[in-house]
Amino acid sequence: LAVLLDVALHRLGVHGYTSIPVLLGFGCKVPGMLATRILETEREKIIATALILMIAPCMPQTAMIISLVGPYGTKYLFLIFFILFFVAIITGFILNKILKGETPELFVEIPPYRLPYIPALIKKLRMRLRVFLVEAVPLIIAGVFIISILDILSITNFVTNILGKPVLWLLGLPEETASVMILGFLRKDVSIALLSPFHLNIKQLIIASVFMVLYLPCGATFFTLLKELGIKNTLKVIFMMLSVGVFVGIVLNLIL
């Protein structure tokens, strides 16, 4: 897979091995981010992070989007996923142009094709599961704890009133959904599901779905970003995602 996609991914500033973290990100962004360790340079990791976080929602988010938008027709679902894919590719092109550095070449020996050896698969699965439990689960628990403290101290309400409502006005979404957007930092799938009581029309559902995928990573992914990229690069990624999410949301509000 890395060899097949190497030429296409080189145009985005990364080599073929980036396909592995991106594919893992379709299920959950946390293991996708952990898998960026196979990339050699900081530049590649930043571009790969943008692709992982923007190219598609995680599996729980996907299920919630399908449940909300599906009744209006599959064409709207395809539209949402096409928009996300298009935005991720364009972002990759832009990052490739503005980030200094070169994309390393991919040198890999392709082994002969064989049927999977079940004991080896089980051993690798146990190893990957152990790594996830040891490294990712503590980050998830820490994220939930910190966000809960912020909510108890009413800091999330303050952010909602100061920043959330003006942004939602630009996106054409009801002010009442501001609290749901803030909750998305903790659990994106739950926050998307909580849009249901607001009885949004299909235009608002499309904008909300795209925006909530793009605007911020969930808490667990955020703390994984801190560990893998450091504070400086994590803040850059957060600013980029928020800017892209707001820009795309405003454009969709104008053209849909």
Short mmCIF file of C-alpha atoms in Angstrom, two decimals:
data_model
loop_
_atom_site.label_atom_id
_atom_site.label_comp_id
_atom_site.label_asym_id
_atom_site.label_seq_id
_atom_site.Cartn_x
_atom_site.Cartn_y
_atom_site.Cartn_z
CA LEU A 1 0.00 0.00 0.00
CA ALA A 2 2.82 2.40 0.85
CA VAL A 3 4.46 1.74 -2.51
CA LEU A 4 1.21 2.11 -4.47
CA LEU A 5 0.35 5.47 -2.88
CA ASP A 6 3.87 6.87 -2.69
CA VAL A 7 3.71 8.93 -5.90
CA ALA A 8 0.34 10.48 -5.02
CA LEU A 9 1.33 11.25 -1.43
CA HIS A 10 4.62 12.81 -2.53
CA ARG A 11 2.56 15.61 -4.08
CA LEU A 12 1.30 16.37 -0.57
CA GLY A 13 4.79 16.39 0.90
CA VAL A 14 4.84 12.94 2.50
CA HIS A 15 5.86 9.48 1.37
CA GLY A 16 3.82 6.31 1.05
CA TYR A 17 4.13 5.19 4.67
CA THR A 18 1.78 8.06 5.59
CA SER A 19 -1.06 5.93 4.24
CA ILE A 20 -0.82 3.72 7.34
CA PRO A 21 -1.56 6.43 9.97
CA VAL A 22 -4.24 7.93 7.71
CA LEU A 23 -6.03 4.59 7.37
CA LEU A 24 -5.84 4.01 11.13
CA GLY A 25 -7.38 7.46 11.59
CA PHE A 26 -10.55 6.32 9.85
CA GLY A 27 -11.23 4.19 12.91
CA CYS A 28 -9.84 6.44 15.66
CA LYS A 29 -7.52 9.42 15.47
CA VAL A 30 -5.48 8.40 18.53
CA PRO A 31 -3.84 5.25 17.04
CA GLY A 32 -3.48 7.18 13.79
CA MET A 33 -1.45 9.84 15.58
CA LEU A 34 0.61 7.24 17.43
CA ALA A 35 1.43 5.63 14.07
CA THR A 36 3.03 8.87 12.79
CA ARG A 37 6.14 7.74 14.64
CA ILE A 38 7.10 5.79 11.52
CA LEU A 39 7.58 9.11 9.69
CA GLU A 40 11.08 10.54 9.66
CA THR A 41 10.75 14.33 9.81
CA GLU A 42 8.75 16.87 11.79
CA ARG A 43 7.48 18.32 8.51
CA GLU A 44 6.02 14.98 7.46
CA LYS A 45 4.37 14.51 10.83
CA ILE A 46 2.61 17.89 10.64
CA ILE A 47 1.29 17.22 7.13
CA ALA A 48 0.27 13.69 8.08
CA THR A 49 -1.53 15.05 11.15
CA ALA A 50 -3.54 17.42 8.96
CA LEU A 51 -4.53 14.54 6.68
CA ILE A 52 -5.45 12.26 9.58
CA LEU A 53 -7.62 14.85 11.32
CA MET A 54 -9.32 16.34 8.25
CA ILE A 55 -9.70 13.70 5.58
CA ALA A 56 -12.63 11.91 7.24
CA PRO A 57 -14.42 11.59 10.60
CA CYS A 58 -13.57 8.77 12.96
CA MET A 59 -15.86 5.75 13.01
CA PRO A 60 -18.15 6.90 15.88
CA GLN A 61 -18.53 10.30 14.21
CA THR A 62 -19.29 8.65 10.90
CA ALA A 63 -22.06 6.60 12.50
CA MET A 64 -23.63 9.72 14.05
CA ILE A 65 -23.41 11.67 10.77
CA ILE A 66 -25.07 8.81 8.91
CA SER A 67 -27.87 8.64 11.49
CA LEU A 68 -28.56 12.39 11.23
CA VAL A 69 -28.01 13.06 7.53
CA GLY A 70 -28.86 9.63 6.11
CA PRO A 71 -32.66 10.12 6.19
CA TYR A 72 -32.27 13.08 3.78
CA GLY A 73 -30.53 10.93 1.18
CA THR A 74 -27.14 9.36 0.51
CA LYS A 75 -26.16 12.20 -1.84
CA TYR A 76 -25.77 14.50 1.17
CA LEU A 77 -23.59 11.95 2.93
CA PHE A 78 -21.36 11.70 -0.14
CA LEU A 79 -21.24 15.51 -0.26
CA ILE A 80 -20.00 15.72 3.35
CA PHE A 81 -17.26 13.13 2.81
CA PHE A 82 -16.25 14.70 -0.51
CA ILE A 83 -15.93 18.13 1.12
CA LEU A 84 -13.75 16.71 3.91
CA PHE A 85 -11.56 14.81 1.44
CA PHE A 86 -11.20 17.87 -0.79
CA VAL A 87 -10.33 20.16 2.14
CA ALA A 88 -7.72 17.69 3.46
CA ILE A 89 -6.04 17.38 0.05
CA ILE A 90 -5.96 21.15 -0.50
CA THR A 91 -4.56 21.64 3.02
CA GLY A 92 -1.87 19.06 2.29
CA PHE A 93 -0.88 20.88 -0.91
CA ILE A 94 -0.68 24.21 0.92
CA LEU A 95 1.37 22.79 3.81
CA ASN A 96 3.72 21.17 1.30
CA LYS A 97 4.35 24.60 -0.21
CA ILE A 98 4.78 26.63 2.97
CA LEU A 99 6.63 24.19 5.25
CA LYS A 100 10.37 24.15 4.70
CA GLY A 101 12.09 20.87 3.96
CA GLU A 102 12.03 18.04 1.46
CA THR A 103 10.07 14.84 1.29
CA PRO A 104 12.36 11.83 1.83
CA GLU A 105 12.25 9.08 -0.75
CA LEU A 106 10.69 5.73 0.04
CA PHE A 107 13.00 2.75 -0.12
CA VAL A 108 11.31 -0.49 0.84
CA GLU A 109 11.80 -4.10 -0.08
CA ILE A 110 8.50 -5.67 -1.08
CA PRO A 111 8.28 -9.18 0.38
CA PRO A 112 6.59 -12.03 -1.51
CA TYR A 113 2.84 -12.28 -0.99
CA ARG A 114 1.79 -14.99 1.45
CA LEU A 115 -1.38 -15.92 3.27
CA PRO A 116 -1.53 -14.37 6.76
CA TYR A 117 -0.11 -16.55 9.54
CA ILE A 118 -2.79 -16.53 12.23
CA PRO A 119 -0.50 -16.91 15.30
CA ALA A 120 1.62 -14.00 14.05
CA LEU A 121 -1.50 -11.88 13.50
CA ILE A 122 -2.72 -12.60 17.03
CA LYS A 123 0.71 -11.75 18.47
CA LYS A 124 0.84 -8.42 16.61
CA LEU A 125 -2.75 -7.62 17.60
CA ARG A 126 -1.93 -8.19 21.27
CA MET A 127 1.17 -6.02 20.96
CA ARG A 128 -0.75 -3.14 19.30
CA LEU A 129 -3.57 -3.41 21.82
CA ARG A 130 -1.12 -3.29 24.73
CA VAL A 131 0.56 -0.19 23.29
CA PHE A 132 -2.83 1.50 22.88
CA LEU A 133 -3.91 0.67 26.44
CA VAL A 134 -0.61 1.79 27.97
CA GLU A 135 -0.12 5.00 25.97
CA ALA A 136 -3.53 6.18 24.75
CA VAL A 137 -5.95 5.26 27.54
CA PRO A 138 -4.16 7.37 30.22
CA LEU A 139 -4.31 10.34 27.83
CA ILE A 140 -8.03 9.80 27.28
CA ILE A 141 -8.67 9.64 31.05
CA ALA A 142 -6.58 12.78 31.62
CA GLY A 143 -8.47 14.59 28.88
CA VAL A 144 -11.86 13.68 30.31
CA PHE A 145 -10.74 14.78 33.78
CA ILE A 146 -9.42 18.17 32.63
CA ILE A 147 -12.47 18.95 30.50
CA SER A 148 -14.76 17.99 33.39
CA ILE A 149 -12.89 20.40 35.70
CA LEU A 150 -13.22 23.19 33.12
CA ASP A 151 -16.94 22.49 32.87
CA ILE A 152 -17.39 22.54 36.67
CA LEU A 153 -15.58 25.90 36.83
CA SER A 154 -17.92 27.25 34.09
CA ILE A 155 -14.95 28.04 31.87
CA THR A 156 -16.59 26.22 28.95
CA ASN A 157 -19.70 28.41 29.34
CA PHE A 158 -17.53 31.53 29.25
CA VAL A 159 -15.82 30.38 26.05
CA THR A 160 -19.20 29.53 24.54
CA ASN A 161 -20.61 33.00 25.19
CA ILE A 162 -17.52 34.93 24.08
CA LEU A 163 -16.35 32.96 21.06
CA GLY A 164 -18.94 30.34 20.16
CA LYS A 165 -21.99 32.43 19.32
CA PRO A 166 -20.32 34.88 16.89
CA VAL A 167 -18.73 32.00 14.98
CA LEU A 168 -22.02 30.10 14.78
CA TRP A 169 -23.73 33.23 13.43
CA LEU A 170 -21.20 33.26 10.58
CA LEU A 171 -21.89 29.58 9.94
CA GLY A 172 -25.66 30.05 9.90
CA LEU A 173 -26.22 27.78 12.91
CA PRO A 174 -28.51 28.46 15.89
CA GLU A 175 -26.84 29.99 18.96
CA GLU A 176 -28.22 27.13 21.05
CA THR A 177 -25.77 24.75 19.38
CA ALA A 178 -22.77 26.59 20.88
CA SER A 179 -22.66 24.33 23.93
CA VAL A 180 -22.73 21.28 21.66
CA MET A 181 -19.72 22.59 19.74
CA ILE A 182 -17.75 23.03 22.97
CA LEU A 183 -18.70 19.51 24.05
CA GLY A 184 -17.19 18.29 20.78
CA PHE A 185 -13.73 18.77 22.25
CA LEU A 186 -14.55 16.03 24.75
CA ARG A 187 -16.64 13.63 22.64
CA LYS A 188 -17.21 14.50 19.01
CA ASP A 189 -19.55 11.59 18.31
CA VAL A 190 -21.81 12.49 21.24
CA SER A 191 -21.83 16.18 20.31
CA ILE A 192 -22.93 15.39 16.76
CA ALA A 193 -25.71 13.19 18.12
CA LEU A 194 -26.85 16.08 20.36
CA LEU A 195 -27.63 18.15 17.26
CA SER A 196 -30.77 16.07 16.75
CA PRO A 197 -33.06 18.00 19.19
CA PHE A 198 -32.36 21.29 17.39
CA HIS A 199 -34.20 20.12 14.23
CA LEU A 200 -31.62 21.59 11.85
CA ASN A 201 -32.37 21.66 8.14
CA ILE A 202 -30.15 19.74 5.73
CA LYS A 203 -27.99 22.78 4.94
CA GLN A 204 -27.29 23.33 8.64
CA LEU A 205 -26.62 19.63 9.20
CA ILE A 206 -24.04 19.58 6.40
CA ILE A 207 -22.31 22.70 7.74
CA ALA A 208 -22.39 21.44 11.34
CA SER A 209 -21.07 17.99 10.39
CA VAL A 210 -18.18 19.37 8.33
CA PHE A 211 -17.32 22.03 10.91
CA MET A 212 -17.34 19.60 13.84
CA VAL A 213 -14.96 17.26 12.04
CA LEU A 214 -12.56 20.06 11.10
CA TYR A 215 -12.61 22.61 13.90
CA LEU A 216 -10.84 20.80 16.78
CA PRO A 217 -9.57 17.33 17.62
CA CYS A 218 -11.24 15.53 20.49
CA GLY A 219 -9.63 15.65 23.94
CA ALA A 220 -7.89 12.28 23.62
CA THR A 221 -6.41 13.21 20.24
CA PHE A 222 -5.33 16.60 21.59
CA PHE A 223 -3.26 15.06 24.38
CA THR A 224 -1.82 12.54 21.93
CA LEU A 225 -0.83 15.47 19.71
CA LEU A 226 0.95 17.07 22.66
CA LYS A 227 2.93 13.91 23.24
CA GLU A 228 3.82 13.28 19.60
CA LEU A 229 4.33 16.82 18.25
CA GLY A 230 5.08 18.96 21.31
CA ILE A 231 3.26 22.06 22.53
CA LYS A 232 4.43 24.42 19.77
CA ASN A 233 3.44 22.22 16.83
CA THR A 234 0.22 21.14 18.54
CA LEU A 235 -0.87 24.77 18.89
CA LYS A 236 -0.04 25.32 15.22
CA VAL A 237 -2.19 22.35 14.24
CA ILE A 238 -5.07 23.53 16.47
CA PHE A 239 -4.95 27.04 14.98
CA MET A 240 -4.84 25.60 11.47
CA MET A 241 -7.81 23.30 12.07
CA LEU A 242 -9.90 26.03 13.69
CA SER A 243 -9.12 28.47 10.87
CA VAL A 244 -9.88 25.93 8.15
CA GLY A 245 -13.06 24.78 9.91
CA VAL A 246 -14.44 28.31 10.25
CA PHE A 247 -13.45 29.26 6.69
CA VAL A 248 -15.00 26.16 5.14
CA GLY A 249 -18.14 26.57 7.26
CA ILE A 250 -18.58 30.19 6.13
CA VAL A 251 -18.06 29.22 2.48
CA LEU A 252 -20.63 26.41 2.77
CA ASN A 253 -23.10 28.81 4.40
CA LEU A 254 -22.73 31.16 1.42
CA ILE A 255 -22.92 28.62 -1.42
CA LEU A 256 -25.38 25.97 -0.19
#
